[in-house]
Amino acid sequence: MVEKYKRRKDGLSKDLAKHEDKFREDVDKQA
């Protein structure tokens, strides 16, 4: 149960990192 939750959290973290990279790129374009 805990392992499953942990893995899901890791997946979310990776998605967040991807979104963050895209967000930074967009900000760079605007700057």
PDB file of C-alpha atoms in Angstrom:
ATOM      1  CA  MET A   1       0.000   0.000   0.000  1.00  0.00           C
ATOM      2  CA  VAL A   2       2.726   2.480   0.988  1.00  0.00           C
ATOM      3  CA  GLU A   3       4.945   1.412  -1.923  1.00  0.00           C
ATOM      4  CA  LYS A   4       2.099   2.040  -4.368  1.00  0.00           C
ATOM      5  CA  TYR A   5       1.539   5.513  -2.940  1.00  0.00           C
ATOM      6  CA  LYS A   6       5.258   6.260  -3.012  1.00  0.00           C
ATOM      7  CA  ARG A   7       5.531   5.239  -6.664  1.00  0.00           C
ATOM      8  CA  ARG A   8       2.520   7.389  -7.533  1.00  0.00           C
ATOM      9  CA  LYS A   9       4.105  10.351  -5.776  1.00  0.00           C
ATOM     10  CA  ASP A  10       7.337   9.820  -7.757  1.00  0.00           C
ATOM     11  CA  GLY A  11       5.301   9.833 -10.967  1.00  0.00           C
ATOM     12  CA  LEU A  12       3.596  13.063  -9.940  1.00  0.00           C
ATOM     13  CA  SER A  13       6.969  14.619  -9.131  1.00  0.00           C
ATOM     14  CA  LYS A  14       8.260  13.742 -12.597  1.00  0.00           C
ATOM     15  CA  ASP A  15       5.162  15.255 -14.203  1.00  0.00           C
ATOM     16  CA  LEU A  16       5.567  18.389 -12.092  1.00  0.00           C
ATOM     17  CA  ALA A  17       9.208  18.672 -13.116  1.00  0.00           C
ATOM     18  CA  LYS A  18       8.190  18.398 -16.759  1.00  0.00           C
ATOM     19  CA  HIS A  19       5.550  21.100 -16.336  1.00  0.00           C
ATOM     20  CA  GLU A  20       8.054  23.281 -14.493  1.00  0.00           C
ATOM     21  CA  ASP A  21      10.553  22.959 -17.351  1.00  0.00           C
ATOM     22  CA  LYS A  22       7.882  23.921 -19.877  1.00  0.00           C
ATOM     23  CA  PHE A  23       6.805  26.835 -17.687  1.00  0.00           C
ATOM     24  CA  ARG A  24      10.410  28.077 -17.454  1.00  0.00           C
ATOM     25  CA  GLU A  25      10.772  27.828 -21.233  1.00  0.00           C
ATOM     26  CA  ASP A  26       7.600  29.871 -21.720  1.00  0.00           C
ATOM     27  CA  VAL A  27       8.860  32.495 -19.275  1.00  0.00           C
ATOM     28  CA  ASP A  28      12.192  32.621 -21.096  1.00  0.00           C
ATOM     29  CA  LYS A  29      10.367  33.256 -24.372  1.00  0.00           C
ATOM     30  CA  GLN A  30       8.410  36.120 -22.785  1.00  0.00           C
ATOM     31  CA  ALA A  31      11.498  37.698 -21.199  1.00  0.00           C
TER      32      ALA A  31
END
